[in-house]
Every structure is written in structure tokens, then in C-alpha cells.
Amino acid sequence: MKKIIFGVSLIAFCCAPCLLATAMAADKGPAEITLESTIDGNAKPKPAFLPHGEHQSRLECGTCHHGKDADGKQVAYVEGQKVEKCESCHNTGEAAMSAKLNTFKKAAHKKCTTCHRKIDKKLASCKTCHK
């Protein structure tokens, strides 16, 4: 009986990391996200609705997400990488960044509308995201 319990425990111990990794890989964030700036309290930005799950069904994570290196330069997304809030870098305090991308609003508009225009110009309408 002790051998059976030991054997089952050993198998469970060996399989646990694989099961945990599979569960973590399956978590790709919420199906729907409301994007809004939280840094500039004076501005009254319109929240944007993002059907995240719908985008995931058609795109790779790296299409939208990226990271930064120690120098603050953009680096490509790597599967499993922690996704930070866009405005952690794209904010008015980021001096090293291009003025065209230095706010969350500018970065989101550049990323989203560029892609939407390629698919269908009607998708680049403000009402697509800002309900």
C-alpha cells in the first residue's frame, strides 16, 4: 500500500509543473477589456472597448503587445511574457519616446487604427472602439 501511495505521489509531483504551465498558458487575459488612461487626471478621455477574445482568435499576441529592454527600447513580444499596461511606458513623462507615441492615447490610436484601416476603413471610425 505504501508503494502505491508513494508511486501516485511521485507521478503527481512530476506532472504538477506541466499541468500548471498548461493552465497558465491558457490564461490569455479577459475576453473584453475597457482601455482608458489613468495617468492624466485632468483629461476626460473616452474609454475604448476592446473585444480582446475576438482579436486573439485572429492575431498572435505579438501583433499588439511588446516589451522594452533596459534602455527603454521596444522589443518584440515573447510568448508567456508579462503584459504591462501600455501607459507604463506610453505616458507624457517618457522623454526618450517619439512625440507620436508618448501617450497611451497616441500609441493606441497608432496601433489600432493602422491595423483597422488595413482590414476595412470603416473599422477605423472612432465609434468602433469608443461606444
XYZ file of N, CA, C and O in Angstrom:
524
model
N 0.823 -1.190 0.000
C 0.000 0.000 0.000
C 0.876 1.266 0.000
O 0.569 2.225 -0.684
N 1.965 1.231 0.792
C 2.861 2.374 0.853
C 3.508 2.633 -0.504
O 3.725 3.769 -0.894
N 3.831 1.542 -1.235
C 4.435 1.688 -2.552
C 3.469 2.362 -3.523
O 3.878 3.181 -4.341
N 2.197 2.014 -3.435
C 1.188 2.608 -4.318
C 1.052 4.103 -4.015
O 1.058 4.929 -4.928
N 0.952 4.441 -2.746
C 0.821 5.854 -2.355
C 2.062 6.628 -2.786
O 1.968 7.728 -3.326
N 3.232 6.029 -2.572
C 4.477 6.678 -2.988
C 4.502 6.869 -4.508
O 4.850 7.936 -5.007
N 4.100 5.849 -5.250
C 4.098 5.918 -6.717
C 3.139 6.983 -7.228
O 3.483 7.773 -8.110
N 1.950 7.024 -6.694
C 0.959 8.028 -7.101
C 1.459 9.424 -6.748
O 1.332 10.361 -7.533
N 2.035 9.587 -5.567
C 2.577 10.884 -5.138
C 3.704 11.331 -6.064
O 3.795 12.499 -6.430
N 4.569 10.400 -6.431
C 5.677 10.713 -7.324
C 5.174 11.161 -8.693
O 5.653 12.150 -9.252
N 4.195 10.455 -9.219
C 3.617 10.824 -10.522
C 2.968 12.202 -10.435
O 3.165 13.055 -11.307
N 2.198 12.445 -9.369
C 1.543 13.751 -9.192
C 2.581 14.863 -9.090
O 2.427 15.940 -9.675
N 3.658 14.610 -8.356
C 4.716 15.599 -8.177
C 5.380 15.926 -9.516
O 5.676 17.072 -9.816
N 5.596 14.913 -10.338
C 6.241 15.105 -11.636
C 5.325 15.794 -12.644
O 5.777 16.557 -13.487
N 4.034 15.534 -12.572
C 3.084 16.081 -13.545
C 2.601 17.482 -13.180
O 2.143 18.221 -14.043
N 2.691 17.861 -11.921
C 2.172 19.150 -11.464
C 2.741 20.338 -12.252
O 1.980 21.207 -12.683
N 4.066 20.419 -12.496
C 4.587 21.563 -13.258
C 4.013 21.642 -14.668
O 3.733 22.729 -15.169
N 3.812 20.513 -15.309
C 3.250 20.507 -16.664
C 1.809 21.006 -16.652
O 1.403 21.787 -17.503
N 1.051 20.537 -15.688
C -0.347 20.967 -15.584
C -0.443 22.450 -15.263
O -1.281 23.156 -15.817
N 0.418 22.933 -14.394
C 0.427 24.344 -14.044
C 0.814 25.194 -15.249
O 0.184 26.216 -15.524
N 1.815 24.780 -15.987
C 2.246 25.522 -17.176
C 1.131 25.563 -18.217
O 0.892 26.585 -18.846
N 0.426 24.461 -18.389
C -0.684 24.419 -19.337
C -1.786 25.365 -18.905
O -2.348 26.102 -19.726
N -2.107 25.381 -17.635
C -3.155 26.271 -17.129
C -2.758 27.729 -17.302
O -3.574 28.561 -17.678
N -1.479 28.047 -17.059
C -1.020 29.422 -17.204
C -1.017 29.842 -18.671
O -1.358 30.968 -18.996
N -0.650 28.944 -19.562
C -0.622 29.259 -20.983
C -2.029 29.509 -21.507
O -2.231 30.297 -22.424
N -3.009 28.861 -20.921
C -4.383 29.027 -21.366
C -4.941 30.382 -20.961
O -5.886 30.870 -21.568
N -4.374 31.025 -19.927
C -4.858 32.325 -19.478
C -4.259 33.408 -20.352
O -3.116 33.794 -20.190
N -5.022 33.883 -21.284
C -4.554 34.920 -22.191
C -5.275 36.229 -21.945
O -5.422 37.046 -22.823
N -5.751 36.423 -20.716
C -6.400 37.682 -20.375
C -7.899 37.617 -20.572
O -8.439 36.629 -21.048
N -8.572 38.702 -20.201
C -10.032 38.740 -20.286
C -10.531 38.777 -21.730
O -9.818 39.210 -22.634
N -11.753 38.344 -21.926
C -12.360 38.340 -23.263
C -12.670 39.755 -23.730
O -12.635 40.041 -24.922
N -12.971 40.645 -22.788
C -13.286 42.041 -23.124
C -12.510 42.950 -22.183
O -12.385 42.665 -21.001
N -12.008 44.054 -22.724
C -11.226 44.996 -21.931
C -11.705 46.410 -22.230
O -11.983 46.747 -23.382
N -11.783 47.232 -21.202
C -12.043 48.655 -21.389
C -10.715 49.364 -21.196
O -10.105 49.284 -20.132
N -10.261 50.028 -22.242
C -8.986 50.740 -22.204
C -9.237 52.200 -21.861
O -10.051 52.861 -22.500
N -8.545 52.693 -20.850
C -8.645 54.112 -20.527
C -7.395 54.560 -19.788
O -6.786 53.792 -19.060
N -7.038 55.806 -20.009
C -5.860 56.358 -19.362
C -6.151 56.626 -17.895
O -7.227 57.090 -17.537
N -5.180 56.333 -17.055
C -5.334 56.594 -15.624
C -4.295 57.591 -15.122
O -4.337 57.990 -13.973
N -3.373 57.999 -15.970
C -2.290 58.882 -15.538
C -2.711 60.343 -15.509
O -2.486 61.039 -14.538
N -3.322 60.828 -16.571
C -3.693 62.240 -16.658
C -5.087 62.438 -16.086
O -6.088 62.243 -16.764
N -5.155 62.827 -14.829
C -6.442 63.022 -14.156
C -7.212 64.222 -14.642
O -8.420 64.320 -14.423
N -6.543 65.166 -15.308
C -7.236 66.362 -15.803
C -7.990 66.092 -17.095
O -8.990 66.729 -17.377
N -7.502 65.181 -17.878
C -8.143 64.872 -19.159
C -9.383 64.013 -18.923
O -9.464 63.269 -17.962
N -10.331 64.126 -19.792
C -11.546 63.318 -19.730
C -11.573 62.397 -20.950
O -12.365 62.579 -21.858
N -10.662 61.422 -20.977
C -10.606 60.546 -22.159
C -11.829 59.645 -22.239
O -12.416 59.275 -21.229
N -12.199 59.330 -23.459
C -13.294 58.400 -23.675
C -12.734 56.983 -23.599
O -11.784 56.660 -24.316
N -13.297 56.144 -22.749
C -12.817 54.762 -22.698
C -13.027 54.067 -24.047
O -13.963 54.385 -24.783
N -12.154 53.147 -24.360
C -12.260 52.376 -25.598
C -12.578 50.928 -25.230
O -11.993 50.369 -24.309
N -13.500 50.345 -25.950
C -13.886 48.950 -25.742
C -13.035 48.080 -26.661
O -12.956 48.326 -27.858
N -12.397 47.055 -26.097
C -11.578 46.133 -26.877
C -12.109 44.717 -26.720
O -12.038 44.151 -25.633
N -12.657 44.139 -27.784
C -13.056 42.726 -27.728
C -11.799 41.854 -27.828
O -11.453 41.348 -28.897
N -11.108 41.713 -26.723
C -9.805 41.047 -26.659
C -9.870 39.611 -27.187
O -9.022 39.193 -27.974
N -10.882 38.877 -26.753
C -11.017 37.490 -27.195
C -11.181 37.373 -28.705
O -10.623 36.476 -29.337
N -11.936 38.294 -29.274
C -12.137 38.302 -30.733
C -10.813 38.558 -31.452
O -10.511 37.933 -32.465
N -10.004 39.471 -30.933
C -8.701 39.753 -31.533
C -7.767 38.546 -31.392
O -7.021 38.219 -32.310
N -7.825 37.872 -30.249
C -6.972 36.712 -30.019
C -7.277 35.572 -30.978
O -6.395 34.791 -31.320
N -8.527 35.481 -31.395
C -8.901 34.392 -32.294
C -8.288 34.561 -33.687
O -8.196 33.613 -34.434
N -7.848 35.794 -34.011
C -7.305 36.069 -35.344
C -5.841 36.483 -35.362
O -5.196 36.440 -36.396
N -5.331 36.937 -34.220
C -3.988 37.513 -34.198
C -3.097 36.833 -33.163
O -3.578 36.302 -32.173
N -1.807 36.909 -33.382
C -0.830 36.469 -32.386
C -0.681 37.586 -31.360
O -0.856 38.760 -31.684
N -0.312 37.241 -30.133
C -0.166 38.234 -29.059
C 0.810 39.351 -29.447
O 0.597 40.520 -29.155
N 1.902 38.980 -30.128
C 2.927 39.941 -30.518
C 2.477 40.949 -31.554
O 3.182 41.925 -31.810
N 1.314 40.757 -32.150
C 0.784 41.735 -33.098
C 0.505 43.049 -32.380
O 0.734 44.124 -32.930
N 0.028 42.966 -31.158
C -0.321 44.161 -30.387
C 0.649 44.427 -29.240
O 0.969 45.566 -28.946
N 1.084 43.368 -28.579
C 1.899 43.529 -27.379
C 3.382 43.503 -27.687
O 3.827 42.834 -28.607
N 4.140 44.236 -26.874
C 5.603 44.223 -26.955
C 6.147 44.577 -25.586
O 5.393 44.881 -24.663
N 7.437 44.546 -25.445
C 8.079 44.907 -24.189
C 9.132 45.952 -24.436
O 9.172 46.563 -25.506
N 9.992 46.164 -23.430
C 11.096 47.097 -23.616
C 12.334 46.528 -22.948
O 12.258 45.746 -22.007
N 13.495 46.926 -23.470
C 14.744 46.458 -22.892
C 15.202 47.419 -21.792
O 14.504 48.380 -21.457
N 16.385 47.192 -21.257
C 16.911 48.011 -20.160
C 17.097 49.472 -20.560
O 17.034 50.367 -19.724
N 17.289 49.718 -21.856
C 17.457 51.088 -22.346
C 16.125 51.751 -22.692
O 16.100 52.886 -23.161
N 15.030 51.027 -22.508
C 13.720 51.583 -22.805
C 13.305 51.440 -24.257
O 12.284 51.977 -24.670
N 14.081 50.705 -25.030
C 13.756 50.492 -26.451
C 12.782 49.340 -26.590
O 12.835 48.366 -25.850
N 11.900 49.451 -27.572
C 10.896 48.405 -27.808
C 11.548 47.099 -28.235
O 12.468 47.094 -29.039
N 11.061 46.004 -27.649
C 11.498 44.664 -28.046
C 10.258 43.837 -28.345
O 9.179 44.090 -27.806
N 10.416 42.862 -29.199
C 9.293 42.022 -29.612
C 8.738 41.223 -28.436
O 9.457 40.852 -27.509
N 7.454 40.955 -28.507
C 6.776 40.140 -27.506
C 7.299 38.709 -27.577
O 7.529 38.179 -28.653
N 7.475 38.096 -26.416
C 7.887 36.706 -26.312
C 6.757 35.954 -25.611
O 6.245 36.433 -24.593
N 6.359 34.823 -26.150
C 5.255 34.043 -25.578
C 5.442 33.847 -24.082
O 6.517 33.458 -23.638
N 4.411 34.156 -23.314
C 4.445 33.999 -21.870
C 4.941 35.223 -21.118
O 4.899 35.269 -19.893
N 5.399 36.222 -21.850
C 5.905 37.448 -21.234
C 4.781 38.157 -20.478
O 3.637 38.141 -20.900
N 5.107 38.779 -19.365
C 4.118 39.545 -18.610
C 3.728 40.769 -19.436
O 4.591 41.489 -19.935
N 2.443 40.982 -19.592
C 1.949 42.117 -20.364
C 1.712 43.269 -19.395
O 0.886 43.177 -18.498
N 2.453 44.342 -19.588
C 2.318 45.534 -18.754
C 1.251 46.458 -19.332
O 0.899 46.344 -20.501
N 0.782 47.385 -18.520
C -0.155 48.389 -19.022
C 0.581 49.259 -20.033
O 1.744 49.619 -19.817
N -0.078 49.608 -21.112
C 0.550 50.408 -22.166
C 1.114 51.715 -21.609
O 2.206 52.129 -21.958
N 0.343 52.347 -20.724
C 0.767 53.652 -20.231
C 1.904 53.585 -19.217
O 2.398 54.621 -18.782
N 2.364 52.381 -18.890
C 3.549 52.312 -18.031
C 4.755 52.879 -18.781
O 5.701 53.353 -18.162
N 4.727 52.852 -20.109
C 5.766 53.476 -20.935
C 5.206 54.638 -21.751
O 5.849 55.673 -21.893
N 4.031 54.428 -22.310
C 3.420 55.442 -23.168
C 2.680 56.446 -22.297
O 1.462 56.374 -22.119
N 3.462 57.374 -21.732
C 2.886 58.421 -20.901
C 3.672 59.702 -21.143
O 4.777 59.677 -21.659
N 3.103 60.811 -20.796
C 3.725 62.101 -21.105
C 5.068 62.297 -20.417
O 5.825 63.176 -20.793
N 5.407 61.479 -19.444
C 6.679 61.601 -18.755
C 7.826 60.877 -19.447
O 8.963 60.990 -19.042
N 7.555 60.131 -20.493
C 8.580 59.344 -21.187
C 9.265 60.216 -22.239
O 8.799 60.347 -23.368
N 10.372 60.844 -21.874
C 11.055 61.794 -22.752
C 11.776 61.131 -23.921
O 11.909 61.719 -24.975
N 12.234 59.899 -23.734
C 13.018 59.233 -24.769
C 12.157 58.715 -25.916
O 12.662 58.289 -26.928
N 10.848 58.780 -25.759
C 9.939 58.232 -26.757
C 9.509 59.303 -27.761
O 9.397 60.475 -27.423
N 9.239 58.883 -28.965
C 8.754 59.771 -30.011
C 7.481 60.485 -29.541
O 6.635 59.894 -28.883
N 7.343 61.744 -29.890
C 6.151 62.516 -29.520
C 4.889 61.911 -30.121
O 3.796 62.117 -29.615
N 5.041 61.129 -31.182
C 3.881 60.491 -31.817
C 3.362 59.302 -31.016
O 2.268 58.819 -31.263
N 4.160 58.818 -30.061
C 3.786 57.634 -29.287
C 3.904 57.833 -27.778
O 3.762 56.894 -27.018
N 4.147 59.064 -27.327
C 4.467 59.270 -25.919
C 3.271 59.291 -24.967
O 3.443 59.488 -23.779
N 2.069 59.077 -25.473
C 0.911 58.922 -24.592
C 0.193 57.623 -24.951
O 0.311 57.119 -26.070
N -0.541 57.133 -24.005
C -1.326 55.921 -24.223
C -2.297 56.124 -25.390
O -2.428 55.276 -26.274
N -2.955 57.265 -25.418
C -3.923 57.567 -26.484
C -3.243 57.529 -27.859
O -3.742 56.889 -28.783
N -2.105 58.197 -27.989
C -1.404 58.238 -29.277
C -0.945 56.844 -29.703
O -1.084 56.465 -30.871
N -0.395 56.094 -28.760
C 0.096 54.752 -29.080
C -1.056 53.837 -29.490
O -0.953 53.094 -30.472
N -2.162 53.893 -28.749
C -3.317 53.053 -29.074
C -3.913 53.441 -30.420
O -4.228 52.570 -31.239
N -4.062 54.733 -30.661
C -4.615 55.157 -31.946
C -3.723 54.713 -33.095
O -4.208 54.249 -34.130
N -2.415 54.827 -32.925
C -1.484 54.409 -33.984
C -1.599 52.902 -34.241
O -1.760 52.462 -35.376
N -1.541 52.113 -33.176
C -1.567 50.655 -33.312
C -2.915 50.188 -33.849
O -2.985 49.425 -34.812
N -4.001 50.640 -33.231
C -5.341 50.139 -33.575
C -5.828 50.637 -34.936
O -6.271 49.841 -35.759
N -5.746 51.946 -35.154
C -6.303 52.464 -36.415
C -5.481 52.016 -37.624
O -6.042 51.800 -38.688
N -4.179 51.859 -37.461
C -3.358 51.378 -38.580
C -3.835 49.995 -39.022
O -4.047 49.745 -40.208
N -4.038 49.114 -38.061
C -4.499 47.759 -38.368
C -5.932 47.779 -38.900
O -6.251 47.114 -39.884
N -6.790 48.551 -38.258
C -8.191 48.615 -38.690
C -8.318 49.130 -40.116
O -9.138 48.624 -40.887
N -7.517 50.130 -40.475
C -7.570 50.663 -41.851
C -7.176 49.610 -42.880
O -7.708 49.573 -43.977
N -6.205 48.766 -42.523
C -5.764 47.721 -43.440
C -6.876 46.711 -43.713
O -6.998 46.199 -44.818
N -7.675 46.441 -42.696
C -8.749 45.451 -42.833
C -9.951 46.048 -43.546
O -10.461 45.491 -44.511
N -10.423 47.199 -43.046
C -11.603 47.863 -43.596
C -11.634 49.276 -43.035
O -11.669 49.454 -41.815
N -11.607 50.283 -43.899
C -11.550 51.674 -43.438
C -12.688 52.020 -42.486
O -12.546 52.875 -41.626
N -13.815 51.337 -42.598
C -14.936 51.596 -41.700
C -14.577 51.252 -40.257
O -15.101 51.839 -39.325
N -13.676 50.287 -40.078
C -13.243 49.892 -38.736
C -12.395 50.962 -38.061
O -12.212 50.926 -36.842
N -11.853 51.920 -38.814
C -11.021 52.978 -38.246
C -11.865 54.121 -37.689
O -11.332 55.090 -37.169
N -13.171 53.997 -37.754
C -14.073 55.008 -37.200
C -13.948 55.048 -35.679
O -13.748 54.014 -35.024
N -14.076 56.227 -35.102
C -13.992 56.381 -33.633
C -15.000 55.487 -32.923
O -14.705 54.903 -31.876
N -16.186 55.350 -33.494
C -17.260 54.600 -32.858
C -16.982 53.096 -32.790
O -17.655 52.377 -32.063
N -16.012 52.627 -33.546
C -15.662 51.208 -33.486
C -15.213 50.831 -32.075
O -15.614 49.817 -31.542
N -14.394 51.679 -31.477
C -13.855 51.397 -30.132
C -14.534 52.229 -29.038
O -14.713 51.771 -27.924
N -14.838 53.473 -29.363
C -15.439 54.379 -28.388
C -16.958 54.344 -28.539
O -17.523 55.087 -29.332
N -17.575 53.452 -27.789
C -19.028 53.258 -27.900
C -19.792 54.418 -27.299
O -19.441 54.994 -26.327
